[in-house]
Coordinates of C-alpha atoms in Angstrom, one line a residue:
Chain A
X1 CA 206.0 63.0 -71.5
X2 CA 205.0 59.4 -71.9
X3 CA 202.2 59.9 -69.4
X4 CA 201.0 62.9 -71.3
X5 CA 200.9 60.8 -74.5
X6 CA 198.9 58.2 -72.5
X7 CA 196.5 60.8 -71.4
X8 CA 196.0 62.0 -75.0
X9 CA 195.4 58.4 -76.0
X10 CA 192.8 58.0 -73.3
X11 CA 191.1 61.2 -74.6
X12 CA 191.1 59.7 -78.1
X13 CA 189.5 56.5 -76.8
X14 CA 186.9 58.6 -75.1
X15 CA 186.1 60.5 -78.3
X16 CA 185.8 57.3 -80.2
X17 CA 183.2 56.0 -77.7
X18 CA 181.3 59.3 -77.9
X19 CA 181.2 59.3 -81.7
X20 CA 179.6 55.9 -81.5
X21 CA 177.0 57.1 -78.9
X22 CA 176.3 60.3 -80.9
X23 CA 175.8 58.2 -84.1
X24 CA 173.3 56.0 -82.4
X25 CA 171.4 58.9 -80.9
X26 CA 171.3 60.6 -84.3
X27 CA 170.0 57.5 -86.1
X28 CA 167.3 57.1 -83.4
X29 CA 166.4 60.8 -83.8
X30 CA 166.2 60.5 -87.6
X31 CA 164.1 57.3 -87.6
X32 CA 161.7 58.5 -84.9
X33 CA 161.1 61.9 -86.6
X34 CA 160.6 60.2 -89.9
X35 CA 158.1 57.8 -88.5
X36 CA 156.1 60.5 -86.7
X37 CA 155.9 62.5 -89.9
X38 CA 154.8 59.4 -91.8
X39 CA 152.2 58.4 -89.2
X40 CA 150.5 61.9 -89.2
X41 CA 151.1 62.5 -92.9
X42 CA 153.0 65.6 -92.0
X43 CA 155.4 67.5 -94.1
X44 CA 158.2 69.2 -92.1
X45 CA 158.9 72.0 -94.5
X46 CA 156.5 72.6 -97.5
X47 CA 158.2 72.4 -100.8
X48 CA 161.1 70.3 -99.3
X49 CA 161.1 66.5 -99.0
X50 CA 161.0 65.2 -95.4
X51 CA 164.2 63.2 -96.0
X52 CA 166.1 66.3 -97.0
X53 CA 164.8 68.3 -94.0
X54 CA 165.4 65.5 -91.5
X55 CA 169.0 64.9 -92.9
X56 CA 169.8 68.5 -92.2
X57 CA 168.2 68.4 -88.7
X58 CA 170.0 65.1 -87.9
X59 CA 173.3 66.5 -88.9
X60 CA 172.8 69.5 -86.6
X61 CA 171.7 67.2 -83.8
X62 CA 174.8 65.0 -84.3
X63 CA 177.1 68.0 -84.2
X64 CA 175.5 69.3 -81.0
X65 CA 175.5 65.9 -79.4
X66 CA 179.2 65.2 -80.1
X67 CA 180.2 68.7 -79.0
X68 CA 178.4 68.4 -75.8
X69 CA 179.8 65.0 -75.0
X70 CA 183.4 65.9 -75.8
X71 CA 183.1 69.1 -73.7
X72 CA 182.3 66.9 -70.7
X73 CA 185.6 65.0 -70.9
X74 CA 187.2 64.5 -67.5
X75 CA 189.9 62.0 -66.3
X76 CA 187.5 60.9 -63.6
X77 CA 185.4 59.3 -66.2
X78 CA 188.1 56.7 -66.7
X79 CA 188.4 56.2 -63.0
X80 CA 184.7 55.5 -62.7
X81 CA 184.8 53.1 -65.6
X82 CA 188.1 51.5 -64.7
X83 CA 188.2 51.3 -60.9
X84 CA 191.5 49.3 -61.1
X85 CA 193.1 52.3 -62.8
X86 CA 191.6 54.9 -60.5
X87 CA 194.5 55.3 -58.0
X88 CA 197.2 54.8 -60.6
X89 CA 195.8 57.5 -62.8
X90 CA 195.3 59.9 -60.0
X91 CA 198.7 59.3 -58.5
X92 CA 200.3 59.7 -62.0
X93 CA 198.5 62.9 -62.5
X94 CA 199.6 64.3 -59.1
X95 CA 203.2 63.2 -59.6
X96 CA 203.7 63.9 -63.3
X97 CA 206.5 66.3 -62.6
X98 CA 208.6 63.8 -60.5
X99 CA 211.3 61.9 -62.1
X100 CA 212.7 59.4 -59.7
X101 CA 212.8 55.6 -60.1
X102 CA 209.6 55.0 -58.1
X103 CA 207.6 57.6 -60.2
X104 CA 209.1 56.2 -63.4
X105 CA 207.9 52.7 -62.2
X106 CA 204.5 54.2 -61.6
X107 CA 204.3 55.7 -65.1
X108 CA 205.5 52.4 -66.6
X109 CA 202.9 50.5 -64.7
X110 CA 200.2 53.0 -65.7
X111 CA 201.1 52.6 -69.4
X112 CA 201.2 48.8 -69.0
X113 CA 197.8 48.7 -67.3
X114 CA 196.2 51.3 -69.6
X115 CA 196.8 49.0 -72.6
X116 CA 193.8 47.1 -71.3
X117 CA 191.8 50.3 -71.5
X118 CA 190.1 50.0 -74.8
X119 CA 186.9 51.5 -76.1
X120 CA 185.0 48.4 -74.8
X121 CA 185.9 49.1 -71.2
X122 CA 184.4 52.6 -71.2
X123 CA 181.4 51.8 -73.3
X124 CA 178.2 51.9 -71.3
X125 CA 177.3 48.5 -72.9
X126 CA 173.7 48.4 -71.5
X127 CA 172.9 51.8 -73.1
X128 CA 174.5 50.8 -76.3
X129 CA 172.5 47.5 -76.5
X130 CA 169.3 49.4 -75.7
X131 CA 170.0 52.0 -78.3
X132 CA 170.9 49.3 -80.9
X133 CA 167.6 47.5 -80.2
X134 CA 165.7 50.8 -80.6
X135 CA 167.4 51.4 -83.9
X136 CA 166.5 47.9 -85.1
X137 CA 162.8 48.3 -84.1
X138 CA 162.6 51.7 -85.7
X139 CA 164.2 50.5 -88.9
X140 CA 161.8 47.6 -89.0
X141 CA 158.8 49.9 -88.6
X142 CA 160.2 52.3 -91.2
X143 CA 160.6 49.4 -93.7
X144 CA 157.1 48.2 -93.0
X145 CA 155.7 51.7 -93.5
X146 CA 156.9 51.4 -97.1
X147 CA 154.9 48.2 -97.6
X148 CA 151.8 48.8 -95.5
X149 CA 150.1 52.2 -95.3
X150 CA 149.2 52.7 -91.6
X151 CA 149.0 56.4 -91.4
X152 CA 146.9 57.7 -88.5
X153 CA 145.8 60.8 -90.5
X154 CA 145.6 61.1 -94.3
X155 CA 146.0 64.8 -94.6
X156 CA 148.2 66.1 -91.8
X157 CA 149.3 69.2 -93.5
X158 CA 152.5 71.1 -93.1
X159 CA 154.4 71.9 -90.0
X160 CA 156.0 74.9 -91.5
X161 CA 153.7 76.2 -94.3
X162 CA 154.8 79.8 -93.9
X163 CA 158.1 78.9 -95.2
X164 CA 156.7 79.1 -98.8
X165 CA 155.5 82.6 -98.2
X166 CA 158.7 83.5 -96.5
X167 CA 160.6 82.1 -99.4
X168 CA 158.5 84.2 -101.8
X169 CA 159.1 87.3 -99.8
X170 CA 162.7 86.6 -99.4
X171 CA 163.3 85.3 -103.0
X172 CA 161.0 87.9 -104.7
X173 CA 160.9 87.9 -108.5
X174 CA 164.6 87.4 -108.9
X175 CA 164.4 83.7 -107.9
X176 CA 166.1 84.0 -104.6
X177 CA 168.2 87.0 -105.4
X178 CA 167.1 90.2 -103.9
X179 CA 168.7 93.5 -103.1
X180 CA 168.2 95.7 -100.2
X181 CA 166.9 99.1 -101.2
X182 CA 167.6 102.3 -99.4
X183 CA 164.8 104.7 -98.4
X184 CA 165.3 106.9 -101.6
X185 CA 164.5 103.9 -103.8
X186 CA 161.4 103.1 -101.8
X187 CA 159.9 106.5 -101.1
X188 CA 161.5 108.6 -103.9
X189 CA 163.5 111.8 -103.7
X190 CA 162.8 113.7 -100.5
X191 CA 160.9 117.0 -100.9
X192 CA 161.3 120.0 -98.7
X193 CA 158.1 121.6 -97.5
X194 CA 157.8 125.3 -98.7
X195 CA 156.4 127.4 -95.9
X196 CA 157.2 130.9 -97.2
X197 CA 153.7 131.8 -98.7
X198 CA 151.7 135.1 -98.2
X199 CA 149.7 135.1 -95.0
X200 CA 145.9 135.3 -95.5
X201 CA 144.1 137.9 -93.4
X202 CA 140.5 137.5 -92.7
X203 CA 138.0 139.3 -90.5
X204 CA 134.7 138.0 -89.2
X205 CA 132.2 140.9 -88.9
X206 CA 128.4 140.7 -89.1
X207 CA 125.1 142.8 -88.7
X208 CA 121.7 141.9 -87.5
X209 CA 118.7 142.7 -85.2
X210 CA 117.4 140.7 -82.5
X211 CA 113.6 140.9 -81.9
X212 CA 111.6 139.5 -79.0
X213 CA 108.6 138.9 -81.1
X214 CA 108.0 135.4 -82.6
X215 CA 108.6 135.5 -86.3
X216 CA 105.4 135.3 -88.2
X217 CA 105.3 132.2 -90.1
X218 CA 102.3 131.3 -92.2
X219 CA 101.0 127.9 -92.2
X220 CA 102.4 127.1 -95.6
X221 CA 105.8 128.3 -94.5
X222 CA 105.3 126.4 -91.3
X223 CA 104.4 123.3 -93.1
X224 CA 107.4 123.7 -95.3
X225 CA 109.7 124.0 -92.3
X226 CA 108.8 120.5 -91.3
X227 CA 108.7 119.1 -94.7
X228 CA 111.6 117.5 -96.1
X229 CA 111.1 117.1 -99.8
X230 CA 113.9 114.7 -100.3
X231 CA 111.6 111.7 -100.1
X232 CA 108.8 111.5 -102.9
X233 CA 106.5 109.3 -100.7
X234 CA 106.6 111.8 -98.0
X235 CA 105.7 114.5 -100.5
X236 CA 102.6 112.6 -101.6
X237 CA 101.6 112.2 -98.0
X238 CA 102.0 115.9 -97.4
X239 CA 99.9 116.7 -100.4
X240 CA 97.3 114.3 -99.1
X241 CA 97.5 115.9 -95.7
X242 CA 97.1 119.4 -97.2
X243 CA 93.9 118.2 -99.0
X244 CA 92.5 116.8 -95.8
X245 CA 93.2 120.1 -94.0
X246 CA 91.5 122.1 -96.7
X247 CA 88.5 119.8 -96.6
X248 CA 88.3 120.2 -92.8
X249 CA 88.5 124.0 -93.0
X250 CA 85.7 124.1 -95.6
X251 CA 83.6 121.9 -93.4
X252 CA 84.2 124.3 -90.5
Chain B
X1 CA 200.7 54.7 -81.4
X2 CA 202.6 52.5 -79.1
X3 CA 204.0 53.7 -75.8
X4 CA 207.1 51.9 -74.7
X5 CA 208.0 51.5 -71.0
X6 CA 211.5 52.5 -69.9
X7 CA 213.8 50.2 -68.0
X8 CA 213.8 52.5 -64.9
X9 CA 210.9 50.5 -63.5
X10 CA 213.0 47.4 -63.6
X11 CA 214.9 48.4 -60.5
X12 CA 211.7 49.1 -58.6
X13 CA 210.2 45.9 -59.7
X14 CA 213.3 44.1 -58.5
X15 CA 213.0 45.7 -55.1
X16 CA 209.4 44.5 -54.9
X17 CA 210.5 41.0 -55.8
X18 CA 213.2 41.0 -53.2
X19 CA 210.7 42.0 -50.5
X20 CA 208.3 39.3 -51.6
X21 CA 211.2 36.8 -51.4
X22 CA 211.9 38.0 -47.8
X23 CA 208.3 37.2 -46.8
X24 CA 208.5 33.8 -48.5
X25 CA 211.7 33.0 -46.7
X26 CA 210.2 34.0 -43.3
X27 CA 207.5 31.5 -43.8
X28 CA 210.0 28.7 -43.7
X29 CA 210.2 29.4 -39.9
X30 CA 207.2 31.4 -38.9
X31 CA 203.7 29.9 -39.4
X32 CA 201.0 32.5 -40.2
X33 CA 201.4 36.0 -38.8
X34 CA 202.1 37.3 -42.3
X35 CA 200.6 40.7 -41.5
X36 CA 202.9 41.1 -38.5
X37 CA 206.0 40.1 -40.5
X38 CA 204.9 42.5 -43.3
X39 CA 204.5 45.3 -40.8
X40 CA 207.9 44.6 -39.3
X41 CA 209.4 44.8 -42.7
X42 CA 207.5 48.0 -43.4
X43 CA 209.0 49.5 -40.2
X44 CA 212.5 48.5 -41.3
X45 CA 211.8 50.2 -44.7
X46 CA 210.6 53.3 -42.9
X47 CA 213.6 53.3 -40.6
X48 CA 211.2 53.1 -37.7
X49 CA 210.8 51.0 -34.6
X50 CA 208.1 48.6 -33.5
X51 CA 206.4 48.1 -30.2
X52 CA 205.2 44.6 -30.1
X53 CA 202.5 43.6 -27.7
X54 CA 202.3 39.9 -27.2
X55 CA 201.5 37.3 -24.7
X56 CA 204.3 35.0 -23.8
X57 CA 205.1 32.1 -26.1
X58 CA 203.9 33.5 -29.4
X59 CA 207.4 33.5 -31.0
X60 CA 208.4 37.1 -30.8
X61 CA 212.1 36.3 -30.5
X62 CA 212.0 33.6 -33.1
X63 CA 210.3 36.0 -35.5
X64 CA 212.7 38.8 -34.9
X65 CA 215.7 36.6 -35.1
X66 CA 214.5 35.0 -38.4
X67 CA 213.9 38.4 -40.0
X68 CA 217.3 39.6 -38.9
X69 CA 218.9 36.5 -40.4
X70 CA 217.1 36.9 -43.7
X71 CA 218.0 40.6 -43.9
X72 CA 221.6 39.8 -42.9
X73 CA 221.4 42.1 -39.9
X74 CA 223.3 41.8 -36.6
X75 CA 220.8 40.7 -33.9
X76 CA 220.8 41.3 -30.2
X77 CA 218.3 40.8 -27.4
X78 CA 217.9 42.8 -24.2
X79 CA 215.8 41.2 -21.5
X80 CA 214.5 44.2 -19.5
X81 CA 214.2 43.9 -15.8
X82 CA 213.7 46.6 -13.1
X83 CA 217.4 46.4 -12.1
X84 CA 218.7 46.9 -15.7
X85 CA 220.9 49.9 -15.9
X86 CA 221.2 52.2 -18.9
X87 CA 224.9 51.2 -19.3
X88 CA 223.8 47.6 -19.5
X89 CA 222.2 48.6 -22.8
X90 CA 224.4 51.3 -24.2
X91 CA 227.7 49.9 -23.0
X92 CA 230.2 51.0 -20.4
X93 CA 233.8 52.2 -19.9
X94 CA 236.0 49.4 -18.7
X95 CA 239.7 49.4 -17.8
X96 CA 241.6 47.5 -20.3
X97 CA 245.1 46.4 -19.3
X98 CA 247.5 45.8 -22.2
X99 CA 251.1 46.4 -23.1
X100 CA 250.6 50.2 -23.0
X101 CA 249.2 50.0 -19.6
X102 CA 245.8 50.5 -18.2
X103 CA 243.3 52.4 -20.4
X104 CA 239.7 53.1 -20.4
X105 CA 238.0 51.5 -23.2
X106 CA 234.3 51.6 -24.3
X107 CA 232.7 48.2 -24.1
X108 CA 229.8 48.4 -26.5
X109 CA 226.4 47.2 -25.1
X110 CA 223.8 45.1 -26.8
X111 CA 222.3 48.2 -28.4
X112 CA 225.1 48.1 -30.9
X113 CA 223.4 45.8 -33.4
X114 CA 221.3 46.3 -36.5
X115 CA 218.2 44.7 -35.0
X116 CA 217.6 44.8 -31.3
X117 CA 214.9 43.0 -29.5
X118 CA 214.1 44.8 -26.2
X119 CA 212.0 42.2 -24.4
X120 CA 209.4 43.4 -21.9
X121 CA 210.5 47.1 -22.2
X122 CA 207.9 48.1 -19.6
X123 CA 209.8 46.1 -16.9
X124 CA 212.8 48.4 -17.2
X125 CA 213.0 51.6 -15.1
X126 CA 212.1 54.9 -16.8
X127 CA 215.8 55.8 -16.8
X128 CA 216.7 52.7 -18.7
X129 CA 213.8 53.1 -21.0
X130 CA 214.8 56.6 -21.7
X131 CA 218.3 55.5 -22.6
X132 CA 216.9 52.9 -25.1
X133 CA 214.5 55.4 -26.6
X134 CA 217.2 58.0 -27.0
X135 CA 219.3 55.5 -28.9
X136 CA 216.3 54.7 -31.1
X137 CA 215.7 58.4 -31.8
X138 CA 219.2 59.7 -32.1
X139 CA 220.8 56.6 -33.6
X140 CA 223.7 57.2 -31.4
X141 CA 224.8 56.4 -27.8
X142 CA 226.6 58.8 -25.5
X143 CA 229.0 57.2 -22.9
X144 CA 231.1 59.5 -20.8
X145 CA 232.2 62.3 -23.1
X146 CA 232.0 60.4 -26.3
X147 CA 229.2 59.7 -28.7
X148 CA 229.1 56.6 -30.7
X149 CA 227.1 56.3 -33.9
X150 CA 224.9 53.2 -34.2
X151 CA 225.4 51.3 -37.3
X152 CA 222.8 51.7 -40.0
X153 CA 220.3 50.2 -40.5
X154 CA 219.2 50.3 -36.8
X155 CA 216.0 48.8 -35.8
X156 CA 214.4 48.1 -32.4
X157 CA 211.5 45.8 -31.6
X158 CA 210.4 46.4 -28.0
X159 CA 207.9 44.0 -26.6
X160 CA 205.3 44.4 -23.9
X161 CA 203.3 41.8 -22.1
X162 CA 199.6 42.9 -21.9
X163 CA 198.8 40.4 -19.1
X164 CA 201.1 40.9 -16.2
X165 CA 201.1 44.6 -15.4
X166 CA 202.3 44.4 -11.8
X167 CA 205.7 45.9 -11.2
X168 CA 206.0 47.4 -14.6
X169 CA 206.7 50.9 -15.7
X170 CA 204.3 51.7 -18.6
X171 CA 205.8 53.8 -21.3
X172 CA 204.7 57.4 -21.3
X173 CA 202.7 58.6 -24.3
X174 CA 205.5 60.9 -25.4
X175 CA 207.8 57.9 -25.6
X176 CA 205.3 55.5 -27.3
X177 CA 204.9 58.1 -30.0
X178 CA 208.5 57.4 -31.0
X179 CA 207.6 53.9 -32.1
X180 CA 206.5 53.9 -35.7
X181 CA 204.0 51.1 -35.1
X182 CA 202.5 49.1 -32.3
X183 CA 201.8 45.6 -33.4
X184 CA 199.6 43.1 -31.6
X185 CA 200.7 39.6 -32.0
X186 CA 197.7 37.4 -31.4
X187 CA 197.3 33.6 -30.9
X188 CA 197.5 31.7 -34.2
X189 CA 194.6 29.9 -35.7
X190 CA 194.1 26.2 -34.8
X191 CA 195.3 25.1 -38.2
X192 CA 198.5 27.3 -37.9
X193 CA 199.1 26.1 -34.4
X194 CA 199.0 22.5 -35.6
X195 CA 201.7 23.3 -38.1
X196 CA 203.8 25.1 -35.5
X197 CA 203.6 22.1 -33.2
X198 CA 204.5 19.7 -36.0
X199 CA 207.4 21.9 -37.2
X200 CA 209.0 22.5 -33.8
X201 CA 208.5 19.1 -32.2
X202 CA 210.0 16.8 -34.8
X203 CA 213.5 18.1 -34.5
X204 CA 215.6 18.9 -31.5
X205 CA 216.3 22.3 -33.0
X206 CA 214.4 23.4 -36.0
X207 CA 216.7 25.5 -38.1
X208 CA 216.0 25.5 -41.8
X209 CA 218.6 26.8 -44.1
X210 CA 217.6 30.5 -44.4
X211 CA 219.0 32.6 -47.3
X212 CA 220.0 36.2 -46.8
X213 CA 217.9 37.9 -49.3
X214 CA 218.9 41.5 -48.6
X215 CA 222.1 43.1 -47.5
X216 CA 222.6 46.1 -45.2
X217 CA 223.3 48.5 -48.1
X218 CA 220.3 47.2 -50.1
X219 CA 218.1 47.8 -47.0
X220 CA 219.3 51.4 -46.9
X221 CA 218.6 51.7 -50.6
X222 CA 215.1 50.3 -50.1
X223 CA 214.6 52.9 -47.4
X224 CA 215.3 55.6 -49.9
X225 CA 213.0 53.9 -52.4
X226 CA 210.2 53.8 -49.8
X227 CA 210.2 57.6 -49.5
X228 CA 210.0 58.0 -53.3
X229 CA 206.9 55.9 -53.7
X230 CA 204.4 58.3 -55.3
X231 CA 201.2 59.1 -53.5
X232 CA 198.1 60.8 -54.8
X233 CA 197.1 64.1 -53.2
X234 CA 193.7 62.9 -52.1
X235 CA 195.2 59.8 -50.5
X236 CA 197.6 61.9 -48.6
X237 CA 194.8 64.1 -47.6
X238 CA 192.9 61.0 -46.4
X239 CA 195.8 60.1 -44.1
X240 CA 195.8 63.6 -42.6
X241 CA 192.1 63.6 -42.2
X242 CA 192.2 60.3 -40.3
X243 CA 194.8 61.6 -37.8
X244 CA 192.9 64.9 -37.5
X245 CA 189.7 63.0 -36.8
X246 CA 191.4 61.4 -33.8
X247 CA 191.9 64.8 -32.3
X248 CA 188.2 65.6 -32.5
X249 CA 186.8 62.3 -31.5
X250 CA 184.7 62.3 -28.3
X251 CA 185.9 58.9 -27.2
X252 CA 189.5 60.0 -27.2
X253 CA 191.4 62.0 -24.5
X254 CA 194.1 63.0 -27.0
X255 CA 194.7 62.3 -30.7
X256 CA 197.6 61.7 -33.0
X257 CA 200.3 64.2 -33.6
X258 CA 201.6 65.5 -37.0
X259 CA 204.3 62.8 -36.5
X260 CA 201.4 60.3 -36.6
X261 CA 200.3 61.7 -40.0
X262 CA 203.9 61.4 -41.4
X263 CA 204.2 57.9 -40.0
X264 CA 200.9 56.9 -41.5
X265 CA 201.9 58.1 -45.0
X266 CA 205.4 56.6 -44.8
X267 CA 204.1 53.2 -43.6
X268 CA 201.6 53.2 -46.4
X269 CA 204.4 53.8 -48.9
X270 CA 206.4 51.0 -47.4
X271 CA 203.4 48.7 -47.6
X272 CA 202.9 49.6 -51.2
X273 CA 206.5 48.7 -52.0
X274 CA 206.2 45.4 -50.2
X275 CA 203.0 44.7 -52.1
X276 CA 204.9 45.4 -55.3
X277 CA 202.9 48.5 -56.2
X278 CA 204.4 51.7 -57.5
X279 CA 201.8 53.9 -55.9
X280 CA 200.1 54.2 -52.5
X281 CA 196.5 53.0 -52.4
X282 CA 193.9 54.1 -50.0
X283 CA 193.8 50.5 -48.8
X284 CA 197.4 50.9 -47.6
X285 CA 196.4 53.9 -45.5
X286 CA 193.5 52.1 -44.0
X287 CA 195.6 49.0 -43.3
X288 CA 198.3 51.0 -41.6
X289 CA 196.0 53.2 -39.6
X290 CA 195.6 50.8 -36.6
X291 CA 199.3 49.9 -36.2
X292 CA 200.4 53.5 -36.6
X293 CA 197.8 55.2 -34.5
X294 CA 196.7 52.8 -31.7
X295 CA 199.6 53.8 -29.4
X296 CA 199.4 57.5 -30.2
X297 CA 195.9 58.1 -29.1
X298 CA 194.4 57.9 -25.6
X299 CA 190.9 56.7 -24.7
X300 CA 188.7 59.0 -22.6
X301 CA 187.4 57.7 -19.3
X302 CA 183.9 57.3 -20.7
X303 CA 185.2 55.3 -23.7
X304 CA 187.1 53.0 -21.3
X305 CA 184.1 52.6 -19.2
X306 CA 182.1 51.6 -22.3
X307 CA 184.7 49.0 -22.9
X308 CA 186.0 50.5 -26.1
X309 CA 189.5 50.1 -27.4
X310 CA 191.7 52.4 -29.5
X311 CA 191.2 49.9 -32.3
X312 CA 187.4 50.3 -32.1
X313 CA 187.7 54.1 -32.3
X314 CA 190.1 53.9 -35.3
X315 CA 187.7 51.5 -37.1
X316 CA 184.9 53.9 -36.5
X317 CA 186.9 56.9 -37.8
X318 CA 187.8 54.9 -41.0
X319 CA 184.2 54.0 -41.5
X320 CA 183.1 57.6 -41.1
X321 CA 185.6 59.0 -43.6

């Protein structure tokens, strides 16, 4: 029972360390994103301030980070970080159901030795230092950006401009409130097609003679066949052409 | 939240302190050789016996006698020779004449002690060796139609001289397997030898006032404690793997038996208790591998030709695992 309590305590220590790590990661994520958006004069979501958008994103990032880290909890992590505890922890875990003097002595020893297991002993100190330095540098640059304008581009635009339109579509005229209509509301009442009308009877019959002789067409008629009177210029030309033809006949 | 320790561990800690005191007390007489003394103590805790290989004049008798005195054990010494009979060890029926007349009475042999030093066991005939080894195994002696229980704790240190092999009867492998450990007592360092010379040449008989740290019942209690020492599953597996590897090694004719695996784990537990630890470490297994395995494995002809020893092969196995 006491050993189980100890194992719970170890897990709590582990979570403490991971919260610290996740916090640092989130701060780095926030500051870096903010700096990039500033440098390229970008707006993450149009109509929403970058700080607001980044805060939401960072919160999501933090939650994912802490969930992922906590899921990876194993007793072996302590063994790796505290080699002096490795065999004691493993032996205690394998003999947790035994209750003789020797095993009690083991559990007592484990509890005694585990008191030295604090958050510090399982912190990857080098990583933490590096991350802290990164946070410091990013904070400094962020502060400087408020004093000196060193944007790379002046008009970077928006990363997610469609959001506005989407909002309009989604919000509609009711300022964010919209209702889902059914097909009747959209297309009206359905109408049934009436197909019970009287059937129309029609018969195609015709008369005519076919002659082998070429139809006699006089010149005027012939000319008219080729004349399209739709264009007035062409009509003038034809009239002129007629005059020329008459003149040529008279000459002949 | 504060987790408090119970007082149960107090008894265990006390046992560890007593064993440390035994080692300290031994140093009043024995210079150096702490590892050998520790292993002898571990053997006693495991209720096992020791085969001690040593050249003459290295203080085997002195060491055994000192340990027996500190542990408050009855000590006896058997000098094995080719003409030594089993009854010389176990005891014999003698005719006792008293007021009731003549009666056969069992005269106990030197085996009836808590700690027996069987010097140069390989000089005794196989028959005598068998009688001694049977007593070691069964913890009892049969003479005539009667069986006599040996007093607990019972512990045998049998010695062998590695130099002079002529006219000896080397112990068969089946019998060496009955010894928990085979210890090799080597020459002391120059510094230690100076101390030995100084200590044993200034007085006619150097006999410091040795305290009895443990009693017979407390040794039996410690033997129970030894078996209770917790061991992690993977460390136990390592012990079994080591012994298993001796069966598959190319340089070995034959490897350790399952008894070897049991002995390795048990000796590691005893070592942990002596070191004052409440758990078995993998270092305990590695440290006990040579003493426990070296007499239970046999080198192949090729390995002997190459000049390898069983210790070399064990070292190689430990490195590989």
